[in-house]
Amino acid sequence: MTDLLDIRGLTLGFRGLNGYTEVLHGIDLSIARGERVALVGESGSGKSVTARIILGLLQETRTARVAGRVNFDGRDISSMRARPRAALRGTDMSMIFQDPTSSLNPTFTIGRQFAEVMRRREAGLSQKACEARATAMLEEVSIPDPARVLSAYPFQLSGGMNQRVMIAMALVNNPKLLLADEPGTALDVSVQAQTLTLMQDLVARHNTAVLLISHNLGVVREFADRVYVIYRGRIVETGPTAAIFDRPGHAYTRALMAAVPRITGAGLPEVPEVSDDFLAPMVTHPEAT
Amino acid sequence: MTRALRILASNPLSLIGLILVSGIVLAALLAPWIAPFPTHNSAVIDFAHANQAPTARNWMGTDLVGRDIFSRILYAYRISLGLGIVVLVIATPIGTVVGLLAGYLGGWTESVLMRLVDVFLSIPPLVLAIAVLGVLEPTLTNAMIAVTVMWWPWYARLVYSIARSEREEGYVLAAEVIGAPTPHIVFREILPNCLPAIITKMTLDMGFVIIIASSLSFLGLGVQPPTPDLGSMVAEGARYLPDSLWMTVFPGLAILLAVFGFNLLGDGLREVLGVDE
Amino acid sequence: MALLSVENLSKTFQTPRGAVHAVRDVSFAVARGECLAVVGESGSGKTTIANMILGILAPTQGAIRFDDHALPSRRRPEHRQAIQLVQQNPLSSLNPKRSIGASVRLGLDTYGIGDRAGRWDRVAAALEEVGLPPEMRRRAPSALSGGQRQRVGIARALACEPELLVLDEPTSALDVLVQARVLRLLNDLRARKQLTYIFITHDLAVVRNVADRVAVFKAGELVELGETRQIFTAPAHPYTRGLIGAVPVVDAEELHLRNTLAGEN
């Protein structure tokens, strides 16, 4: 079976007053069905724009130029028309954002927002059916009193609760791919940890593939099967999580690993902020078999 | 500066605004030299050419006493722009200071100042100006006073809303932790961040001040004859419609161009200076 | 001897929904030259405590003593000079409309440090101290990277010649590589200039590597205070154990430590 997501030679540039600036210089990335893949990099590395291209959002921006192939579920997203591409969002593909409270609409109840999401997949779904499925989904994310949450507004719930609601909403249409952009970063550490465990359980149960976008190596190690390290618009290292963390091969990955403070108190190492070595060719670890 | 001009020029509407405004400003400045009949800005009488439709001699025709309308429009622009500049130069600092203090200090200062602003804003501007001119004599100076009185509260409200949000920024906290004096925080830290919005609003407002001033003189409350003013020229010509169409149409068109130009330029500046609405 | 001590400090906010006890009866002391980490999640009261120490908020109860003098709640500039702040967000902590130099100079003008002519030299020296070229004083904040802006924030505090720095999440908005370098810089500066730090953060891995002692706050109360090594090997309070257990880790040694601590639960 072919990969669920297959990106080949993806480039992205923006036209501005100072001419054309390229921010992605030919990215190859693939995700198998049900696989959990992480794209790890620092700010400005191009990881978030990659997610926006997969969602088909940047293709609709006037100043952006996207080239290369983005195959999702056997169809090329880049050559698709805007309407069917938009129809993929929230159905076969969904997304979880950094700050759950601000990505939910404050003027509608959770129940109404659930119904809206579900009706993207099935337009004629009855109120009752929506409620039933939303309740079941909220129970799956261990929300104790689903009826109360469904009739509540986002600001009446805690950040952690909203995060669970977001996850439930993202998975209610049984998407094939879930894009998680720094999930829970805006929340407390303990809530963030719960978020990850919860996501891990759910995607395993629903056989959902995940692209986790993160700058946090610890989060990546705990969540992903496979990792892509991105630096300044290029993938510099890729391979199974264990391989990358045990034997980081690229100078940039090694610097990143060294720079993460350890709770065992290894001290603060001297690492360069930039180095010519970071531009070295990509390191690929063989797939674990 | 060159960057700003480049952004302005890249948008055709802003470019039109820039050209219109520069043209009007130049015309007003150079009026004594470029006006075909520079003496016609006063009580000149030339019955030989009175009430003429546009000709090669008088491009926009002449008025009842034979004065060249084109020349008078150039001079009227001087009055309109001058009035606009004086009004904004007085109203803007008053409004800005009130808005800054209310927005940064909060508490009872905010309540008192902003209620006062609300009172002014609740009276329709033209009515307020007419009231002021009803009490005072209808002269050019008093017209300016009247327009200024109704103008500053808008600046107070604009600056107030910016200052309130800037107050929460880290750089204000940094200055407070250091213990910098309040005038420093208000005028050196917060004010520079309000300037782009203020400048944009001033440009947009030039157009509105010209309309209001013209409306007042249209009603006979502003600039008095024989000084040429766009509003009173329209009022005068309106009595001879539709026979002497040119007496109304050209001054009216002049008002339109000025307002249109300042609005387009203001919208362009909003983009250049990165001001959100 | 303690440079700063906080005695039975409380802060209650009156809100339309009733009183909120942000900080309750907190006491601790920071020794000269020490780095005390103040750790807690949102709502723990750590920012409120910092604001009281900085004189931005007046305590409802309790006292703050600095260098053996009680600090008044309405502070004059001479009370403020010795305690400076480095903020979390380098994007908002510098005025976008003022030059880097003007921002760094503010403290010098406020406290009257040095003569007028010599202040630009002091600004240059402060920038060099944090590893920035002195010419940078003419630039606008928008021309700088996040890491450079954070260095400017540190230079602004240093220029005031403080004794105590309150570091409020100084690296949490930075990338990992930049964070590592800024943390090293902070460590060097503390040693070189005999500074005392109150390091507020939610990142326990950072705490482990920079702090001498750790104070753990939960819902406005101090739940644990101890030496860093001891907190990370034998945390006494279950809340502390929970916090350490939630840290995402990257290597086997860390994982082992985390599992050992979790086993004690």
mmCIF file of C-alpha atoms in Angstrom, chain A residues 1-224:
data_model
loop_
_atom_site.group_PDB
_atom_site.id
_atom_site.type_symbol
_atom_site.label_atom_id
_atom_site.label_comp_id
_atom_site.label_asym_id
_atom_site.label_seq_id
_atom_site.Cartn_x
_atom_site.Cartn_y
_atom_site.Cartn_z
ATOM 1 C CA MET A 1 0.000 0.000 0.000
ATOM 2 C CA THR A 2 1.225 3.498 -0.799
ATOM 3 C CA ASP A 3 1.935 6.102 1.838
ATOM 4 C CA LEU A 4 -0.922 8.235 3.113
ATOM 5 C CA LEU A 5 1.066 11.412 2.624
ATOM 6 C CA ASP A 6 3.913 11.681 0.178
ATOM 7 C CA ILE A 7 5.700 14.964 -0.394
ATOM 8 C CA ARG A 8 8.379 15.207 -3.095
ATOM 9 C CA GLY A 9 10.579 18.184 -3.902
ATOM 10 C CA LEU A 10 8.380 20.698 -2.146
ATOM 11 C CA THR A 11 9.515 24.282 -2.481
ATOM 12 C CA LEU A 12 7.849 27.417 -1.206
ATOM 13 C CA GLY A 13 8.684 31.017 -1.816
ATOM 14 C CA PHE A 14 7.121 34.364 -1.170
ATOM 15 C CA ARG A 15 7.020 37.346 -3.457
ATOM 16 C CA GLY A 16 7.592 40.551 -1.583
ATOM 17 C CA LEU A 17 8.832 44.070 -2.115
ATOM 18 C CA ASN A 18 12.399 42.812 -2.021
ATOM 19 C CA GLY A 19 11.801 40.180 -4.663
ATOM 20 C CA TYR A 20 11.373 36.443 -4.249
ATOM 21 C CA THR A 21 12.463 34.674 -1.065
ATOM 22 C CA GLU A 22 12.512 30.911 -0.938
ATOM 23 C CA VAL A 23 11.748 29.397 2.462
ATOM 24 C CA LEU A 24 11.456 25.685 1.614
ATOM 25 C CA HIS A 25 14.149 24.332 -0.674
ATOM 26 C CA GLY A 26 12.894 20.946 -1.788
ATOM 27 C CA ILE A 27 11.431 18.853 0.998
ATOM 28 C CA ASP A 28 10.747 15.104 0.794
ATOM 29 C CA LEU A 29 8.541 13.714 3.513
ATOM 30 C CA SER A 30 6.210 10.759 3.775
ATOM 31 C CA ILE A 31 3.816 9.360 6.330
ATOM 32 C CA ALA A 32 2.370 5.837 6.222
ATOM 33 C CA ARG A 33 -1.187 5.099 7.322
ATOM 34 C CA GLY A 34 -1.454 5.152 11.100
ATOM 35 C CA GLU A 35 2.157 6.290 11.478
ATOM 36 C CA ARG A 36 3.277 8.986 13.916
ATOM 37 C CA VAL A 37 5.849 11.265 12.390
ATOM 38 C CA ALA A 38 7.461 14.344 13.904
ATOM 39 C CA LEU A 39 8.837 17.360 12.084
ATOM 40 C CA VAL A 40 11.207 19.047 14.485
ATOM 41 C CA GLY A 41 12.918 22.387 14.020
ATOM 42 C CA GLU A 42 13.386 25.847 15.439
ATOM 43 C CA SER A 43 11.376 28.957 14.664
ATOM 44 C CA GLY A 44 11.702 29.989 11.033
ATOM 45 C CA SER A 45 12.853 26.539 9.945
ATOM 46 C CA GLY A 46 9.782 26.063 7.753
ATOM 47 C CA LYS A 47 7.961 23.476 9.822
ATOM 48 C CA SER A 48 4.718 25.379 10.249
ATOM 49 C CA VAL A 49 4.485 26.466 6.608
ATOM 50 C CA THR A 50 4.912 22.816 5.632
ATOM 51 C CA ALA A 51 1.832 21.992 7.693
ATOM 52 C CA ARG A 52 -0.076 24.835 6.077
ATOM 53 C CA ILE A 53 0.809 23.531 2.626
ATOM 54 C CA ILE A 54 -0.420 20.055 3.548
ATOM 55 C CA LEU A 55 -3.680 21.630 4.711
ATOM 56 C CA GLY A 56 -3.830 23.425 1.367
ATOM 57 C CA LEU A 57 -3.913 26.849 2.975
ATOM 58 C CA LEU A 58 -0.809 28.440 1.473
ATOM 59 C CA GLN A 59 -1.731 27.434 -2.062
ATOM 60 C CA GLU A 60 -4.558 29.937 -1.770
ATOM 61 C CA THR A 61 -2.320 32.822 -0.715
ATOM 62 C CA ARG A 62 -1.567 35.236 -3.531
ATOM 63 C CA THR A 63 2.035 35.994 -2.647
ATOM 64 C CA ALA A 64 3.065 32.370 -2.008
ATOM 65 C CA ARG A 65 4.491 30.098 -4.671
ATOM 66 C CA VAL A 66 4.270 26.397 -3.954
ATOM 67 C CA ALA A 67 5.942 23.871 -6.227
ATOM 68 C CA GLY A 68 6.518 20.142 -5.961
ATOM 69 C CA ARG A 69 4.180 17.252 -5.333
ATOM 70 C CA VAL A 70 2.009 16.780 -2.247
ATOM 71 C CA ASN A 71 0.157 13.472 -2.537
ATOM 72 C CA PHE A 72 -2.493 12.811 0.054
ATOM 73 C CA ASP A 73 -4.396 9.544 -0.028
ATOM 74 C CA GLY A 74 -3.563 9.066 -3.695
ATOM 75 C CA ARG A 75 -4.479 12.566 -4.843
ATOM 76 C CA ASP A 76 -2.193 15.485 -5.600
ATOM 77 C CA ILE A 77 -3.256 18.369 -3.373
ATOM 78 C CA SER A 78 -1.239 20.997 -5.230
ATOM 79 C CA SER A 79 -3.033 20.472 -8.523
ATOM 80 C CA MET A 80 -6.473 20.225 -6.901
ATOM 81 C CA ARG A 81 -9.051 22.961 -7.251
ATOM 82 C CA ALA A 82 -9.730 25.091 -4.183
ATOM 83 C CA ARG A 83 -13.189 23.645 -3.406
ATOM 84 C CA PRO A 84 -12.339 19.926 -3.123
ATOM 85 C CA ARG A 85 -9.102 20.848 -1.348
ATOM 86 C CA ALA A 86 -11.039 22.812 1.247
ATOM 87 C CA ALA A 87 -13.426 19.886 1.619
ATOM 88 C CA LEU A 88 -10.527 17.733 2.841
ATOM 89 C CA ARG A 89 -9.914 19.976 5.820
ATOM 90 C CA GLY A 90 -11.835 18.889 8.887
ATOM 91 C CA THR A 91 -12.802 15.598 7.257
ATOM 92 C CA ASP A 92 -9.888 13.483 6.039
ATOM 93 C CA MET A 93 -7.361 15.863 7.533
ATOM 94 C CA SER A 94 -7.658 17.782 10.739
ATOM 95 C CA MET A 95 -5.513 19.961 12.893
ATOM 96 C CA ILE A 96 -4.751 20.687 16.543
ATOM 97 C CA PHE A 97 -3.250 24.039 17.413
ATOM 98 C CA GLN A 98 -0.965 25.442 20.072
ATOM 99 C CA ASP A 99 -3.531 27.313 22.105
ATOM 100 C CA PRO A 100 -6.838 25.456 22.341
ATOM 101 C CA THR A 101 -8.805 28.257 23.978
ATOM 102 C CA SER A 102 -8.166 30.752 21.210
ATOM 103 C CA SER A 103 -8.759 28.282 18.399
ATOM 104 C CA LEU A 104 -12.277 27.481 19.562
ATOM 105 C CA ASN A 105 -14.978 30.009 18.701
ATOM 106 C CA PRO A 106 -15.936 31.859 21.892
ATOM 107 C CA THR A 107 -19.459 32.722 20.721
ATOM 108 C CA PHE A 108 -20.760 29.173 20.142
ATOM 109 C CA THR A 109 -21.257 26.294 22.541
ATOM 110 C CA ILE A 110 -18.952 23.294 22.285
ATOM 111 C CA GLY A 111 -21.928 21.199 21.131
ATOM 112 C CA ARG A 112 -22.705 23.529 18.257
ATOM 113 C CA GLN A 113 -19.055 23.578 17.156
ATOM 114 C CA PHE A 114 -19.008 19.775 17.239
ATOM 115 C CA ALA A 115 -22.116 19.648 15.059
ATOM 116 C CA GLU A 116 -20.544 22.048 12.578
ATOM 117 C CA VAL A 117 -17.447 19.870 12.281
ATOM 118 C CA MET A 118 -19.487 16.684 11.861
ATOM 119 C CA ARG A 119 -21.715 18.246 9.219
ATOM 120 C CA ARG A 120 -18.653 18.973 7.120
ATOM 121 C CA ARG A 121 -18.488 15.223 6.604
ATOM 122 C CA GLU A 122 -22.230 14.493 6.579
ATOM 123 C CA ALA A 123 -24.304 17.546 5.776
ATOM 124 C CA GLY A 124 -27.676 16.170 6.819
ATOM 125 C CA LEU A 125 -26.667 14.774 10.189
ATOM 126 C CA SER A 126 -29.469 15.222 12.751
ATOM 127 C CA GLN A 127 -29.035 17.151 15.979
ATOM 128 C CA LYS A 128 -29.525 13.951 17.931
ATOM 129 C CA ALA A 129 -26.936 11.971 16.009
ATOM 130 C CA CYS A 130 -24.446 14.814 16.420
ATOM 131 C CA GLU A 131 -24.968 14.918 20.161
ATOM 132 C CA ALA A 132 -24.627 11.178 20.498
ATOM 133 C CA ARG A 133 -21.396 11.020 18.576
ATOM 134 C CA ALA A 134 -19.932 14.087 20.298
ATOM 135 C CA THR A 135 -20.775 12.591 23.683
ATOM 136 C CA ALA A 136 -19.079 9.334 22.776
ATOM 137 C CA MET A 137 -16.023 11.228 21.553
ATOM 138 C CA LEU A 138 -15.794 13.349 24.708
ATOM 139 C CA GLU A 139 -15.984 10.196 26.804
ATOM 140 C CA GLU A 140 -13.078 8.840 24.806
ATOM 141 C CA VAL A 141 -10.949 11.809 25.861
ATOM 142 C CA SER A 142 -11.967 11.102 29.501
ATOM 143 C CA ILE A 143 -14.230 14.083 29.979
ATOM 144 C CA PRO A 144 -16.379 13.091 32.936
ATOM 145 C CA ASP A 145 -19.563 15.069 32.222
ATOM 146 C CA PRO A 146 -19.951 15.344 28.428
ATOM 147 C CA ALA A 147 -23.466 16.808 28.553
ATOM 148 C CA ARG A 148 -22.283 19.763 30.632
ATOM 149 C CA VAL A 149 -19.270 20.384 28.374
ATOM 150 C CA LEU A 150 -21.402 20.259 25.213
ATOM 151 C CA SER A 151 -23.653 23.023 26.488
ATOM 152 C CA ALA A 152 -20.720 25.135 27.723
ATOM 153 C CA TYR A 153 -18.809 27.929 25.972
ATOM 154 C CA PRO A 154 -15.033 27.569 25.582
ATOM 155 C CA PHE A 155 -14.247 30.340 28.093
ATOM 156 C CA GLN A 156 -16.178 28.451 30.771
ATOM 157 C CA LEU A 157 -13.744 25.548 30.541
ATOM 158 C CA SER A 158 -10.140 25.277 31.693
ATOM 159 C CA GLY A 159 -7.237 25.247 29.226
ATOM 160 C CA GLY A 160 -6.703 21.538 29.787
ATOM 161 C CA MET A 161 -10.388 20.814 29.204
ATOM 162 C CA ASN A 162 -10.404 22.868 25.985
ATOM 163 C CA GLN A 163 -7.353 20.949 24.823
ATOM 164 C CA ARG A 164 -9.273 17.669 25.259
ATOM 165 C CA VAL A 165 -12.254 19.143 23.442
ATOM 166 C CA MET A 166 -9.959 20.179 20.565
ATOM 167 C CA ILE A 167 -8.545 16.668 20.319
ATOM 168 C CA ALA A 168 -11.997 15.110 20.409
ATOM 169 C CA MET A 169 -13.213 17.533 17.751
ATOM 170 C CA ALA A 170 -10.187 16.876 15.568
ATOM 171 C CA LEU A 171 -10.823 13.142 15.668
ATOM 172 C CA VAL A 172 -14.616 13.025 15.527
ATOM 173 C CA ASN A 173 -14.686 12.700 11.739
ATOM 174 C CA ASN A 174 -12.136 9.863 11.825
ATOM 175 C CA PRO A 175 -9.521 11.740 9.816
ATOM 176 C CA LYS A 176 -6.768 9.819 8.102
ATOM 177 C CA LEU A 177 -4.196 12.437 9.030
ATOM 178 C CA LEU A 178 -3.950 14.644 12.077
ATOM 179 C CA LEU A 179 -1.635 17.652 12.030
ATOM 180 C CA ALA A 180 -0.608 18.711 15.506
ATOM 181 C CA ASP A 181 1.239 22.043 15.591
ATOM 182 C CA GLU A 182 3.021 22.361 18.945
ATOM 183 C CA PRO A 183 0.043 20.886 20.809
ATOM 184 C CA GLY A 184 -0.252 22.122 24.363
ATOM 185 C CA THR A 185 2.803 24.398 24.251
ATOM 186 C CA ALA A 186 0.650 27.242 25.541
ATOM 187 C CA LEU A 187 -0.407 25.117 28.520
ATOM 188 C CA ASP A 188 1.239 23.991 31.735
ATOM 189 C CA VAL A 189 3.748 21.139 31.628
ATOM 190 C CA SER A 190 1.497 18.665 33.373
ATOM 191 C CA VAL A 191 -1.421 19.423 31.033
ATOM 192 C CA GLN A 192 0.923 19.167 28.072
ATOM 193 C CA ALA A 193 2.050 15.724 29.215
ATOM 194 C CA GLN A 194 -1.588 14.583 29.566
ATOM 195 C CA THR A 195 -2.355 15.951 26.111
ATOM 196 C CA LEU A 196 0.371 13.852 24.563
ATOM 197 C CA THR A 197 -0.638 10.639 26.318
ATOM 198 C CA LEU A 198 -4.226 11.222 25.314
ATOM 199 C CA MET A 199 -3.330 11.870 21.695
ATOM 200 C CA GLN A 200 -1.140 8.793 21.651
ATOM 201 C CA ASP A 201 -3.981 6.546 22.893
ATOM 202 C CA LEU A 202 -6.569 7.963 20.546
ATOM 203 C CA VAL A 203 -4.616 7.905 17.328
ATOM 204 C CA ALA A 204 -3.590 4.315 18.036
ATOM 205 C CA ARG A 205 -7.235 3.330 18.562
ATOM 206 C CA HIS A 206 -8.476 5.147 15.447
ATOM 207 C CA ASN A 207 -5.448 4.249 13.338
ATOM 208 C CA THR A 208 -4.913 7.930 12.551
ATOM 209 C CA ALA A 209 -1.610 9.045 11.107
ATOM 210 C CA VAL A 210 -0.100 12.076 12.830
ATOM 211 C CA LEU A 211 2.323 14.761 11.764
ATOM 212 C CA LEU A 212 3.570 16.335 14.975
ATOM 213 C CA ILE A 213 5.206 19.699 14.536
ATOM 214 C CA SER A 214 7.361 20.649 17.459
ATOM 215 C CA HIS A 215 10.501 22.361 18.639
ATOM 216 C CA ASN A 216 10.605 20.254 21.786
ATOM 217 C CA LEU A 217 12.872 17.235 21.397
ATOM 218 C CA GLY A 218 11.526 15.588 24.534
ATOM 219 C CA VAL A 219 7.971 15.728 23.230
ATOM 220 C CA VAL A 220 9.105 14.359 19.882
ATOM 221 C CA ARG A 221 10.975 11.454 21.449
ATOM 222 C CA GLU A 222 7.980 10.469 23.524
ATOM 223 C CA PHE A 223 5.453 10.694 20.724
ATOM 224 C CA ALA A 224 6.840 9.853 17.319
#
